[in-house]
Amino acid sequence: MASSKRKSSLDGDLTSNSKRKSSPEVTCPKINSAYKEINFITTFGDVFKSKTSSLPDETLDCTVSNEPFKFCCLPNFLDSEDFLKRLKTELLDCDFVDKNNDLYKFQQSDELRNINLPHVKAIQKTFETEILDWIKKFTGIPLESTLDLTASQYKCTDVLLCHDDELEGRRIAFILYLVPDWCKKDGGTLDLFPQEKIGHPSPKSVHSIVPKWNSFVFFEVTQESFHQVSEIVNEDKCRLSLSGWFHGASVKRLPRAPYAIDRFERPLRLDSDELVKWINPSYFDLKTQLQIRTKFEDDCEIELTNFLIKSVYQEICCELEESELSWNLLSPPNKRRYEIANEETIPHTLNNCLKLFRSDVFFLFLSSITGLDLHPLAGSDHEDGAGGSESNVRDGTNATCCLQLNRWKHEFYTLICDQQETECGLDLRLFLNCEGWNQEFGGFVSYLAKDEDEELLTISPAGNSLALVFRDVETISFVKYINHQIKEMNPKGEFYCINAVYKE
């Protein structure tokens, strides 16, 4: 299941190479007779339609609940084990396409209606007829004949992050699991999030559904139906399922509450001689600055390795490892999940480094190597690339900066969202304590053209490397989900980043 921003990526978009020969018809599977009894549909259907919190059934081991939103979990849903085993065999013989962007990583089949295999055709027919009619009776929601139905495979490190599934016409989302023996520690749970305010889920899920063979889960799609598929962490298991949506008339949704706005500030005043105490002296060479500026003006990005003086970088890294820093989790999870340092707990050397990045002399240094108008002296002749007299350096400027110290670890990410930054800016990232990084961990920054899937640039974490990217109004970015393999990098399984945006 996926959000409206990514419909084109998740819809069936391949022509199946499955066998196209005429196949003998097989008997369509039926819904477990216990779920078709009038008493069950009436009792449990009334719970689904009402505001009653939940109603578990110990005999059938099923759950119908309205918390955090309307959902139902029914084990042993279909009546034929043999059919499901044969269906699984056929599905695993089909073509699956890798799906990989900011929101998800998994493999998906073509729409099942396009696959000419007997058991696939039979399950498609069961969903189009008996299951559709049963869902209508159970939920009381008038549904149309339109059906989206595909197969999905989630393997080790695959994930689907928090979203609400809302898209024009989607009314009921569903999953039928075709998994081996499964437990929560394997990952792949369907996690449900309560809504904190309109369009914003709480940082933590309140209910997790563990995949189970022949278990059928469905929920009403609303602007409150926030959910995710947690990362698969078992290398030997594949989370195979059928999933999709039943459609109906669209329901009016309330405007999403705005996200918190980052605060931009004017530069701090700092003596010009402070700059040379921190930055690798090679970057003050005028010839080197000209080369950097030429490349940046051509490419709109550059990476400056060994940016800080080595001893300073090592001291900062030691402070990060040894100090009692406190961190605040940034959310909501349908936009981001990472931590920002509580500034009151930042140790001395690191705090001075952050002040440097916020200072007027650093604004001028950035102007010198990028050509951007971040300081009144930008473009003028000045000694050592840092600035002239202190009084001149402190002249007024319209440039501003928003800066954070972030911690990145397992399950952290950012997502492309509807209210993404719409102004031009210079993105700066200085990576710390990430020696031994591997691209397979995730955590890289991906830049894309707005409304397009083509990746323009990838910034990978590298210790003491300063990445500068000029982002225009048609460029968006995200930080790829960090998977559990990051724990191979260092004992804590984490790294840090000074992250800033500068505006002219």
Coordinates of C-alpha atoms in Angstrom, one line a residue:
M1 CA 0.0 0.0 0.0
A2 CA 1.4 3.4 -0.9
S3 CA 0.7 7.1 -0.7
S4 CA -0.8 9.3 -3.3
K5 CA 2.5 11.0 -4.2
R6 CA 3.8 7.6 -5.4
K7 CA 0.9 6.1 -7.3
S8 CA 2.8 5.9 -10.6
S9 CA 5.6 4.0 -9.0
L10 CA 3.4 1.4 -7.4
D11 CA 0.9 0.7 -10.1
G12 CA 1.5 -2.3 -12.3
D13 CA 3.9 -1.0 -14.9
L14 CA 5.4 -4.0 -16.5
T15 CA 4.2 -6.5 -19.1
S16 CA 4.4 -9.9 -17.4
N17 CA 6.7 -12.5 -19.0
S18 CA 4.7 -15.2 -17.4
K19 CA 3.4 -18.1 -19.5
R20 CA 0.8 -17.0 -21.9
K21 CA -0.5 -20.4 -23.0
S22 CA -4.1 -21.3 -22.5
S23 CA -4.3 -22.7 -19.0
P24 CA -6.9 -25.1 -17.6
E25 CA -9.3 -23.4 -15.2
V26 CA -9.1 -24.3 -11.5
T27 CA -11.8 -24.0 -8.9
C28 CA -11.8 -20.6 -7.3
P29 CA -11.1 -20.5 -3.5
K30 CA -13.9 -19.6 -1.1
I31 CA -14.0 -17.5 2.0
N32 CA -13.9 -19.5 5.2
S33 CA -17.5 -20.4 5.9
A34 CA -17.3 -19.2 9.5
Y35 CA -16.7 -15.6 8.2
K36 CA -19.8 -15.8 6.0
E37 CA -22.2 -16.6 8.8
I38 CA -24.8 -13.9 9.3
N39 CA -24.1 -13.7 13.0
F40 CA -20.4 -13.0 12.4
I41 CA -21.0 -10.4 9.7
T42 CA -23.6 -8.7 11.9
T43 CA -21.7 -8.7 15.2
F44 CA -18.2 -7.9 13.8
G45 CA -19.4 -5.7 11.0
D46 CA -21.3 -3.5 13.5
V47 CA -18.0 -3.1 15.4
F48 CA -16.2 -2.0 12.2
K49 CA -19.0 0.5 11.4
S50 CA -19.2 1.9 14.9
K51 CA -16.8 3.6 17.4
T52 CA -16.5 0.5 19.6
S53 CA -12.8 0.1 20.3
S54 CA -12.3 -3.6 19.4
L55 CA -13.9 -7.1 19.5
P56 CA -11.5 -10.1 19.4
D57 CA -12.9 -13.5 18.9
E58 CA -11.0 -16.3 20.8
T59 CA -12.6 -19.1 18.7
L60 CA -11.6 -17.7 15.3
D61 CA -8.6 -15.7 16.6
C62 CA -9.7 -12.7 14.6
T63 CA -9.7 -9.0 15.6
V64 CA -11.9 -6.1 14.5
S65 CA -11.0 -2.7 15.9
N66 CA -11.4 1.0 15.5
E67 CA -8.1 1.9 17.2
P68 CA -6.1 3.5 15.9
F69 CA -8.4 3.4 12.9
K70 CA -10.8 0.8 11.4
F71 CA -9.1 -2.5 10.6
C72 CA -9.8 -6.2 10.6
C73 CA -7.5 -9.2 10.9
L74 CA -8.9 -12.6 9.9
P75 CA -6.7 -15.8 10.0
N76 CA -7.5 -18.8 7.9
F77 CA -9.4 -16.6 5.5
L78 CA -9.7 -18.8 2.4
D79 CA -10.8 -22.4 2.5
S80 CA -8.2 -24.2 0.4
E81 CA -4.6 -24.8 1.6
D82 CA -3.8 -26.7 -1.5
F83 CA -4.9 -23.8 -3.7
L84 CA -2.9 -21.3 -1.8
K85 CA 0.3 -23.4 -2.1
R86 CA -0.2 -23.8 -5.8
L87 CA -0.9 -20.0 -6.1
K88 CA 2.3 -19.2 -4.2
T89 CA 4.3 -21.4 -6.6
E90 CA 2.8 -19.7 -9.6
L91 CA 3.5 -16.2 -8.1
L92 CA 7.1 -17.0 -7.3
D93 CA 7.5 -18.0 -11.0
C94 CA 6.3 -14.5 -12.2
D95 CA 8.4 -11.5 -12.9
F96 CA 8.8 -9.0 -10.1
V97 CA 10.1 -5.5 -10.5
D98 CA 12.3 -3.7 -7.9
K99 CA 10.5 -0.7 -6.3
N100 CA 12.8 1.7 -4.6
N101 CA 12.4 5.3 -3.6
D102 CA 12.2 7.5 -0.5
L103 CA 9.1 5.6 0.8
Y104 CA 9.8 2.0 0.1
K105 CA 12.1 -0.8 -1.1
F106 CA 10.5 -4.1 -2.2
Q107 CA 9.5 -6.1 -5.3
Q108 CA 6.2 -6.1 -7.0
S109 CA 4.4 -8.1 -9.7
D110 CA 2.3 -6.9 -12.6
E111 CA -1.4 -6.5 -11.9
L112 CA -2.7 -10.0 -11.4
R113 CA -5.4 -9.4 -14.1
N114 CA -2.6 -9.3 -16.7
I115 CA -1.1 -12.7 -15.6
N116 CA -2.4 -15.7 -17.5
L117 CA -1.8 -18.5 -14.9
P118 CA -4.7 -20.6 -13.6
H119 CA -4.4 -20.0 -9.9
V120 CA -3.6 -16.3 -10.4
K121 CA -6.7 -16.0 -12.6
A122 CA -8.8 -17.8 -10.0
I123 CA -7.7 -15.6 -7.0
Q124 CA -8.3 -12.5 -9.1
K125 CA -11.9 -13.8 -9.8
T126 CA -12.4 -14.5 -6.1
F127 CA -11.4 -11.0 -5.2
E128 CA -13.6 -9.5 -7.9
T129 CA -16.7 -11.4 -6.8
E130 CA -17.0 -13.1 -3.5
I131 CA -14.5 -11.1 -1.5
L132 CA -15.8 -7.8 -2.9
D133 CA -19.4 -8.7 -2.0
W134 CA -18.4 -9.9 1.4
I135 CA -16.5 -6.6 2.1
K136 CA -19.5 -4.6 1.1
K137 CA -21.7 -6.4 3.6
F138 CA -19.1 -6.3 6.4
T139 CA -18.2 -2.7 6.1
G140 CA -21.4 -1.1 4.8
I141 CA -19.2 0.9 2.3
P142 CA -20.6 1.1 -1.2
L143 CA -17.8 -0.2 -3.4
E144 CA -17.3 -0.3 -7.1
S145 CA -16.0 -3.1 -9.3
T146 CA -12.6 -1.4 -9.7
L147 CA -9.9 -3.5 -8.1
D148 CA -6.1 -3.1 -7.8
L149 CA -4.4 -6.4 -7.0
T150 CA -0.7 -7.2 -7.2
A151 CA 1.8 -9.5 -5.4
S152 CA 4.6 -8.1 -3.4
Q153 CA 7.8 -9.6 -2.1
Y154 CA 9.7 -8.1 0.9
K155 CA 13.2 -9.5 1.5
C156 CA 16.0 -8.7 3.9
T157 CA 16.2 -4.8 4.4
D158 CA 13.0 -4.2 2.4
V159 CA 10.6 -1.7 4.0
L160 CA 7.5 0.4 3.4
L161 CA 7.5 3.6 5.5
C162 CA 4.6 5.5 7.2
H163 CA 1.9 6.7 4.9
D164 CA -1.9 6.8 4.8
D165 CA -2.7 5.1 1.4
E166 CA -5.1 8.0 0.4
L167 CA -5.6 8.4 -3.3
E168 CA -8.7 9.3 -5.3
G169 CA -11.2 6.5 -5.1
R170 CA -9.4 4.1 -2.7
R171 CA -11.8 3.0 0.1
I172 CA -10.5 -0.4 1.4
A173 CA -6.9 -1.5 1.5
F174 CA -6.2 -5.2 2.0
I175 CA -3.4 -7.8 2.3
L176 CA -3.5 -11.6 2.0
Y177 CA -0.3 -13.1 3.5
L178 CA 1.4 -16.1 1.8
V179 CA 4.4 -16.3 4.2
P180 CA 6.3 -19.1 5.8
D181 CA 6.3 -19.4 9.6
W182 CA 6.8 -15.9 10.8
C183 CA 7.5 -14.1 14.1
K184 CA 7.8 -10.4 15.1
K185 CA 11.6 -10.5 15.3
D186 CA 11.7 -11.3 11.5
G187 CA 10.3 -7.8 10.8
G188 CA 7.7 -7.2 8.2
T189 CA 5.0 -6.4 10.6
L190 CA 2.1 -4.1 9.6
D191 CA 2.4 -1.2 12.1
L192 CA -0.6 1.1 12.7
F193 CA -0.2 4.7 13.9
P194 CA -2.7 6.9 15.7
Q195 CA -3.2 10.4 14.3
E196 CA -1.7 13.2 16.5
K197 CA -3.3 16.0 14.5
I198 CA -4.9 16.2 11.1
G199 CA -2.6 14.5 8.6
H200 CA 0.1 13.9 11.2
P201 CA 0.6 10.5 12.7
S202 CA 2.1 10.0 16.2
P203 CA 5.8 9.1 16.3
K204 CA 5.1 5.6 17.6
S205 CA 2.8 2.9 16.3
V206 CA 0.3 1.4 18.7
H207 CA -0.6 -1.9 17.0
S208 CA 1.6 -4.4 15.0
I209 CA 0.2 -7.2 13.0
V210 CA 2.6 -10.1 12.4
P211 CA 2.2 -11.8 9.0
K212 CA 0.6 -15.2 9.0
W213 CA -0.1 -17.7 6.3
N214 CA -3.6 -17.2 4.8
S215 CA -4.3 -14.3 7.1
F216 CA -6.4 -11.5 5.6
V217 CA -6.0 -7.9 6.8
F218 CA -8.1 -4.9 5.6
F219 CA -8.8 -1.4 6.7
E220 CA -10.7 1.7 5.6
V221 CA -8.5 4.2 3.8
T222 CA -8.9 7.6 5.3
Q223 CA -6.5 10.5 6.2
E224 CA -6.1 8.7 9.5
S225 CA -5.0 5.3 8.2
F226 CA -1.3 5.7 8.8
H227 CA 0.6 2.5 8.6
Q228 CA 4.0 1.0 7.6
V229 CA 5.6 -2.4 6.8
S230 CA 8.6 -2.7 9.2
E231 CA 12.0 -3.7 7.8
I232 CA 12.6 -7.3 7.1
V233 CA 15.6 -8.4 9.1
N234 CA 15.6 -12.1 8.5
E235 CA 17.9 -13.0 5.6
D236 CA 16.2 -16.3 5.0
K237 CA 12.6 -15.4 4.7
C238 CA 10.5 -13.7 2.1
R239 CA 7.3 -11.8 3.0
L240 CA 5.0 -12.7 0.0
S241 CA 1.6 -11.3 -0.1
L242 CA -1.3 -10.1 -2.3
S243 CA -2.3 -6.5 -1.7
G244 CA -4.4 -3.8 -3.2
W245 CA -7.5 -1.7 -2.9
F246 CA -11.2 -1.8 -3.4
H247 CA -12.5 1.5 -4.8
G248 CA -15.6 3.7 -4.3
A249 CA -16.7 7.3 -4.2
S250 CA -14.0 9.6 -2.7
V251 CA -14.5 10.9 0.8
K252 CA -14.0 14.5 1.6
R253 CA -10.8 15.1 3.6
L254 CA -9.8 18.0 5.9
P255 CA -6.8 20.1 5.1
R256 CA -3.6 18.7 6.5
A257 CA -2.2 20.6 9.5
P258 CA 1.0 22.4 8.5
Y259 CA 4.4 21.0 9.4
A260 CA 6.6 22.9 11.8
I261 CA 8.7 25.5 10.0
D262 CA 12.5 25.6 10.3
R263 CA 13.8 28.8 11.8
F264 CA 16.3 30.7 9.8
E265 CA 18.6 33.2 11.5
R266 CA 21.0 36.0 10.6
P267 CA 24.7 35.1 10.9
L268 CA 26.6 35.5 14.2
R269 CA 29.5 37.8 14.5
L270 CA 32.9 36.2 14.7
D271 CA 36.5 37.4 14.3
S272 CA 37.9 36.7 10.9
D273 CA 40.9 35.0 12.3
E274 CA 38.7 32.3 13.8
L275 CA 38.2 30.6 10.4
V276 CA 41.8 29.5 10.0
K277 CA 41.7 27.7 13.4
W278 CA 39.2 25.2 12.0
I279 CA 39.3 24.7 8.2
N280 CA 42.0 22.8 6.3
P281 CA 44.4 25.6 5.2
S282 CA 44.4 24.2 1.6
Y283 CA 40.9 25.7 1.2
F284 CA 42.2 29.2 1.7
D285 CA 44.5 29.0 -1.3
L286 CA 43.1 31.4 -3.9
K287 CA 43.8 29.1 -6.8
T288 CA 42.1 26.3 -5.0
Q289 CA 39.1 28.5 -4.2
L290 CA 38.8 29.5 -7.9
Q291 CA 38.9 25.8 -8.9
I292 CA 36.2 25.0 -6.4
R293 CA 34.0 27.9 -7.4
T294 CA 34.3 27.0 -11.1
K295 CA 33.3 23.4 -10.5
F296 CA 30.4 24.5 -8.2
E297 CA 29.1 27.1 -10.8
D298 CA 29.2 24.3 -13.4
D299 CA 27.7 21.5 -11.4
C300 CA 25.8 23.2 -8.5
E301 CA 27.5 20.8 -6.1
I302 CA 30.9 19.9 -4.7
E303 CA 32.4 17.7 -2.0
L304 CA 35.3 19.0 0.0
T305 CA 37.2 16.2 1.6
N306 CA 39.3 16.5 4.8
F307 CA 37.5 19.8 5.4
L308 CA 38.3 20.4 9.0
I309 CA 41.9 20.4 10.3
K310 CA 42.6 16.8 11.3
S311 CA 43.2 17.4 15.0
V312 CA 40.0 19.4 15.3
Y313 CA 37.9 16.8 13.5
Q314 CA 39.3 14.1 15.8
E315 CA 38.5 16.2 18.9
I316 CA 34.9 16.7 17.7
C317 CA 34.5 13.0 17.1
C318 CA 35.8 12.1 20.5
E319 CA 33.4 14.6 22.1
L320 CA 30.5 13.0 20.2
E321 CA 31.4 9.6 21.5
E322 CA 32.2 10.5 25.1
S323 CA 29.9 13.3 26.0
E324 CA 26.4 13.1 27.5
L325 CA 24.5 14.6 24.6
S326 CA 20.7 14.5 24.7
W327 CA 18.7 14.1 21.5
N328 CA 15.2 15.0 20.4
L329 CA 13.3 12.9 17.9
L330 CA 11.9 14.8 14.9
S331 CA 8.6 13.6 13.4
P332 CA 5.9 13.1 12.2
P333 CA 6.9 9.7 10.6
N334 CA 5.2 10.4 7.4
K335 CA 7.7 13.2 6.8
R336 CA 10.9 12.3 8.8
R337 CA 12.4 10.3 11.6
Y338 CA 15.8 11.4 12.9
E339 CA 17.3 13.2 16.0
I340 CA 18.5 16.7 16.6
A341 CA 20.9 17.6 19.4
N342 CA 19.7 19.5 22.4
E343 CA 21.9 22.6 22.1
E344 CA 22.3 23.0 25.9
T345 CA 24.1 19.6 26.0
I346 CA 26.5 20.1 23.1
P347 CA 30.1 20.0 24.4
H348 CA 32.6 22.9 24.1
T349 CA 34.6 22.2 20.9
L350 CA 31.6 21.0 18.9
N351 CA 29.5 24.0 20.1
N352 CA 32.2 26.4 18.9
C353 CA 32.3 24.5 15.5
L354 CA 28.5 25.1 15.1
K355 CA 29.0 28.8 15.9
L356 CA 31.6 28.9 13.2
F357 CA 29.1 27.5 10.6
R358 CA 26.6 30.2 11.7
S359 CA 29.1 33.0 11.6
D360 CA 29.4 35.9 9.2
V361 CA 33.0 34.9 8.3
F362 CA 31.8 31.5 7.3
F363 CA 29.0 33.0 5.2
L364 CA 31.8 35.0 3.4
F365 CA 33.9 31.9 3.0
L366 CA 31.0 30.1 1.4
S367 CA 30.4 33.1 -0.9
S368 CA 34.0 32.9 -2.0
I369 CA 33.9 29.2 -3.0
T370 CA 30.3 29.1 -4.5
G371 CA 29.7 32.6 -6.0
L372 CA 26.5 32.9 -4.0
D373 CA 25.5 36.2 -2.5
L374 CA 25.7 35.3 1.2
H375 CA 27.7 38.3 2.4
P376 CA 28.1 42.0 1.5
L377 CA 31.7 41.5 0.6
A378 CA 30.9 38.6 -1.8
G379 CA 32.7 39.2 -5.1
S380 CA 35.1 41.8 -3.7
D381 CA 38.8 41.3 -3.3
H382 CA 39.8 40.2 0.2
E383 CA 42.8 38.5 1.7
D384 CA 43.0 34.6 2.2
G385 CA 39.5 34.1 1.0
A386 CA 38.1 34.7 4.5
G387 CA 37.4 38.4 4.6
G388 CA 38.9 41.9 5.1
S389 CA 38.7 44.0 8.2
E390 CA 36.5 42.9 11.1
S391 CA 34.2 45.9 10.7
N392 CA 33.6 45.2 7.1
V393 CA 32.9 41.5 7.7
R394 CA 30.2 42.5 10.1
D395 CA 28.3 44.7 7.7
G396 CA 24.6 43.9 7.3
T397 CA 23.4 41.0 5.1
N398 CA 20.1 39.5 4.1
A399 CA 21.5 36.0 4.1
T400 CA 20.2 33.6 6.7
C401 CA 21.0 30.1 7.9
C402 CA 19.2 27.2 9.6
L403 CA 21.6 24.7 11.2
Q404 CA 21.2 21.5 13.2
L405 CA 23.4 18.7 14.6
N406 CA 21.7 15.4 13.7
R407 CA 22.2 11.9 14.8
W408 CA 21.4 9.1 12.2
K409 CA 20.9 5.4 13.1
H410 CA 18.7 2.4 12.3
E411 CA 15.2 3.3 11.2
F412 CA 15.9 6.9 10.5
Y413 CA 15.0 8.7 7.2
T414 CA 13.3 11.7 5.6
L415 CA 10.5 11.5 3.0
I416 CA 9.5 13.7 0.2
C417 CA 6.3 15.5 1.4
D418 CA 3.6 17.8 0.0
Q419 CA 5.0 20.8 2.0
Q420 CA 8.7 20.4 1.0
E421 CA 10.9 23.4 0.9
T422 CA 10.0 25.7 -2.0
E423 CA 12.8 28.2 -2.0
C424 CA 16.3 28.0 -3.4
G425 CA 19.0 27.3 -0.9
L426 CA 22.6 26.1 -0.4
D427 CA 22.5 22.7 1.4
L428 CA 25.5 22.0 3.6
R429 CA 26.4 18.7 5.3
L430 CA 29.5 17.8 7.2
F431 CA 29.6 14.1 8.1
L432 CA 31.1 12.9 11.4
N433 CA 32.0 9.5 12.8
C434 CA 30.9 7.6 9.7
E435 CA 34.1 5.8 8.8
G436 CA 33.4 2.4 7.4
W437 CA 30.1 3.5 5.7
N438 CA 28.6 1.3 3.1
Q439 CA 26.0 2.5 0.5
E440 CA 23.9 -0.7 1.3
F441 CA 23.2 0.7 4.7
G442 CA 21.0 3.6 3.3
G443 CA 21.5 7.0 4.9
F444 CA 22.6 8.7 1.7
V445 CA 21.0 11.9 0.5
S446 CA 19.2 11.7 -2.9
Y447 CA 18.3 14.7 -5.0
L448 CA 15.6 14.5 -7.6
A449 CA 13.8 16.8 -10.0
K450 CA 10.3 17.6 -8.7
D451 CA 7.6 15.3 -10.1
E452 CA 10.2 13.0 -11.7
D453 CA 11.8 9.7 -10.6
E454 CA 15.2 10.4 -12.1
E455 CA 17.9 10.9 -9.5
L456 CA 20.1 13.9 -10.1
L457 CA 22.7 13.4 -7.4
T458 CA 23.6 11.2 -4.4
I459 CA 25.5 12.4 -1.4
S460 CA 27.0 9.6 0.6
P461 CA 28.3 9.9 4.2
A462 CA 32.0 10.2 4.4
G463 CA 34.0 11.3 7.5
N464 CA 35.1 15.0 7.5
S465 CA 33.6 15.5 4.1
L466 CA 31.7 18.8 3.4
A467 CA 29.0 18.4 0.8
L468 CA 27.6 21.6 -0.8
V469 CA 24.6 21.4 -3.1
F470 CA 22.7 24.4 -4.5
R471 CA 19.0 23.3 -4.6
D472 CA 16.6 25.3 -6.8
V473 CA 12.8 25.4 -6.5
E474 CA 12.4 22.4 -8.9
T475 CA 14.7 20.1 -6.8
I476 CA 13.7 18.0 -3.9
S477 CA 15.7 15.6 -1.7
F478 CA 15.4 12.9 0.9
V479 CA 17.6 10.8 3.2
K480 CA 17.2 7.1 2.4
Y481 CA 16.0 4.8 5.2
I482 CA 18.8 3.4 7.3
N483 CA 18.6 -0.4 7.6
H484 CA 19.8 -2.7 10.4
Q485 CA 23.0 -3.4 8.6
I486 CA 24.4 -0.1 9.8
K487 CA 25.3 -1.9 13.0
E488 CA 28.2 -3.4 11.0
M489 CA 29.8 0.1 10.8
N490 CA 30.5 0.7 14.5
P491 CA 29.3 -0.6 17.9
K492 CA 26.6 2.1 18.3
G493 CA 25.5 1.8 14.7
E494 CA 25.2 5.6 14.2
F495 CA 26.8 8.6 12.7
Y496 CA 26.4 12.4 13.0
C497 CA 26.0 15.3 10.6
I498 CA 26.1 19.0 10.8
N499 CA 23.3 19.9 8.5
A500 CA 22.6 23.5 7.3
V501 CA 20.7 25.5 4.7
Y502 CA 21.9 28.9 3.7
K503 CA 19.7 31.4 1.8
E504 CA 20.8 34.5 0.0

